[in-house]
Coordinates of C-alpha atoms in Angstrom, one line a residue:
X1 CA -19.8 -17.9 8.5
X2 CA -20.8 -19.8 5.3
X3 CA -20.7 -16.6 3.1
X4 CA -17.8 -15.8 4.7
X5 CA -16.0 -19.1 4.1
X6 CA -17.5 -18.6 0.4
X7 CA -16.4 -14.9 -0.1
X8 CA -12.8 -16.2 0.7
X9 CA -12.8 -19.2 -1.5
X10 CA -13.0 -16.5 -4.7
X11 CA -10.1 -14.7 -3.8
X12 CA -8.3 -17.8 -2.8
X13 CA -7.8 -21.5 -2.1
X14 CA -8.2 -22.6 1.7
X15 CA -9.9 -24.1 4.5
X16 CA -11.6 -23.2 7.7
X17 CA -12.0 -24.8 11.0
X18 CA -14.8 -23.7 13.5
X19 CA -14.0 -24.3 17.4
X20 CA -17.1 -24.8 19.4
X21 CA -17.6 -24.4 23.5
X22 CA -18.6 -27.9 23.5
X23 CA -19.4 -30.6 21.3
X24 CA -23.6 -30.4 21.5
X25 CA -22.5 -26.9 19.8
X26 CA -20.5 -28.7 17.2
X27 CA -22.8 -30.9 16.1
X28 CA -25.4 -28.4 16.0
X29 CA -23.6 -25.9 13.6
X30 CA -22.7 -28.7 11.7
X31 CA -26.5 -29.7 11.5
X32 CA -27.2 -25.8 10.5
X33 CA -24.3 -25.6 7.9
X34 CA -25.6 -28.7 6.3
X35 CA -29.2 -27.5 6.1
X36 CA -27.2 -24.7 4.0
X37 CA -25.0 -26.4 1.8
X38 CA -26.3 -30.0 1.6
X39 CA -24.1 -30.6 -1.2
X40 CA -21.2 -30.5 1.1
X41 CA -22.3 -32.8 3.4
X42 CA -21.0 -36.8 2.7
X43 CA -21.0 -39.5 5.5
X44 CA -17.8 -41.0 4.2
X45 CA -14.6 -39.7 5.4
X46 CA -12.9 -39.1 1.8
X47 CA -16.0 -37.3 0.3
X48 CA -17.8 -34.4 1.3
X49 CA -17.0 -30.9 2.3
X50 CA -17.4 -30.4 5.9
X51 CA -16.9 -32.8 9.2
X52 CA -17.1 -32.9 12.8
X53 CA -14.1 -34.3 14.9
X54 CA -14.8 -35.0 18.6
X55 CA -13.9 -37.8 21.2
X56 CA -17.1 -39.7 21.7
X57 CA -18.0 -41.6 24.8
X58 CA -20.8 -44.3 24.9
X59 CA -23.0 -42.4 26.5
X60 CA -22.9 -40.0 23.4
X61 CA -26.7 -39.3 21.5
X62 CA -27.2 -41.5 18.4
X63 CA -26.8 -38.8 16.1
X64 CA -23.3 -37.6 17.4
X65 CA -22.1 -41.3 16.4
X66 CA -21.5 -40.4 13.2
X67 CA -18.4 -37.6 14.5
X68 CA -16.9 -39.9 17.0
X69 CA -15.9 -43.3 15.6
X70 CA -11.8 -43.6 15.5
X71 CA -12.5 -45.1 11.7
X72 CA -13.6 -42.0 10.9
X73 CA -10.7 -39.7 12.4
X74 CA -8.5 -42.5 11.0
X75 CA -9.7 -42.1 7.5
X76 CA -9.7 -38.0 7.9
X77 CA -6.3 -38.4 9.0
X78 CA -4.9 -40.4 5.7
X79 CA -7.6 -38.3 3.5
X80 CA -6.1 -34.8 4.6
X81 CA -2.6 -36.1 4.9

């Protein structure tokens, strides 16, 4: 996926957005991507190269925290318009 998403960015500008059976998988590609590029990776919303977006619920693992807090999807929302 990463070479493909690479491969395409030569010929042209664009984005891509992975859709994931549940949210454990989500957060896990996103983990594996990162360990791939970590230059794309940025914990604020305006920076970086890839995010998660996902509902969270308090019984949500630690590390999904990050993906879930409506700051974040606020802050994606005015960063990608």
């Amino acid at each position: 996926m990463v070479n493909h998403f690479e491969q395409r960015l030569l010929a042209a500008e664009g984005k891509a957005m992975f859709v994931c059976m549940s949210r454990r998988i989500c957060v896990a590609l996103h983990d594996e991507i990162i360990k791939l590029r970590p230059h794309w990776y940025n914990a604020e919303d305006d920076k970086g190269a890839i995010k998660v977006i996902m509902i969270g619920s308090a019984s949500d693992p630690l590390d999904w925290q990050g993906h879930t807090s409506v700051i974040s999807r606020e802050g994606l929302k005015s960063a990608t318009g």
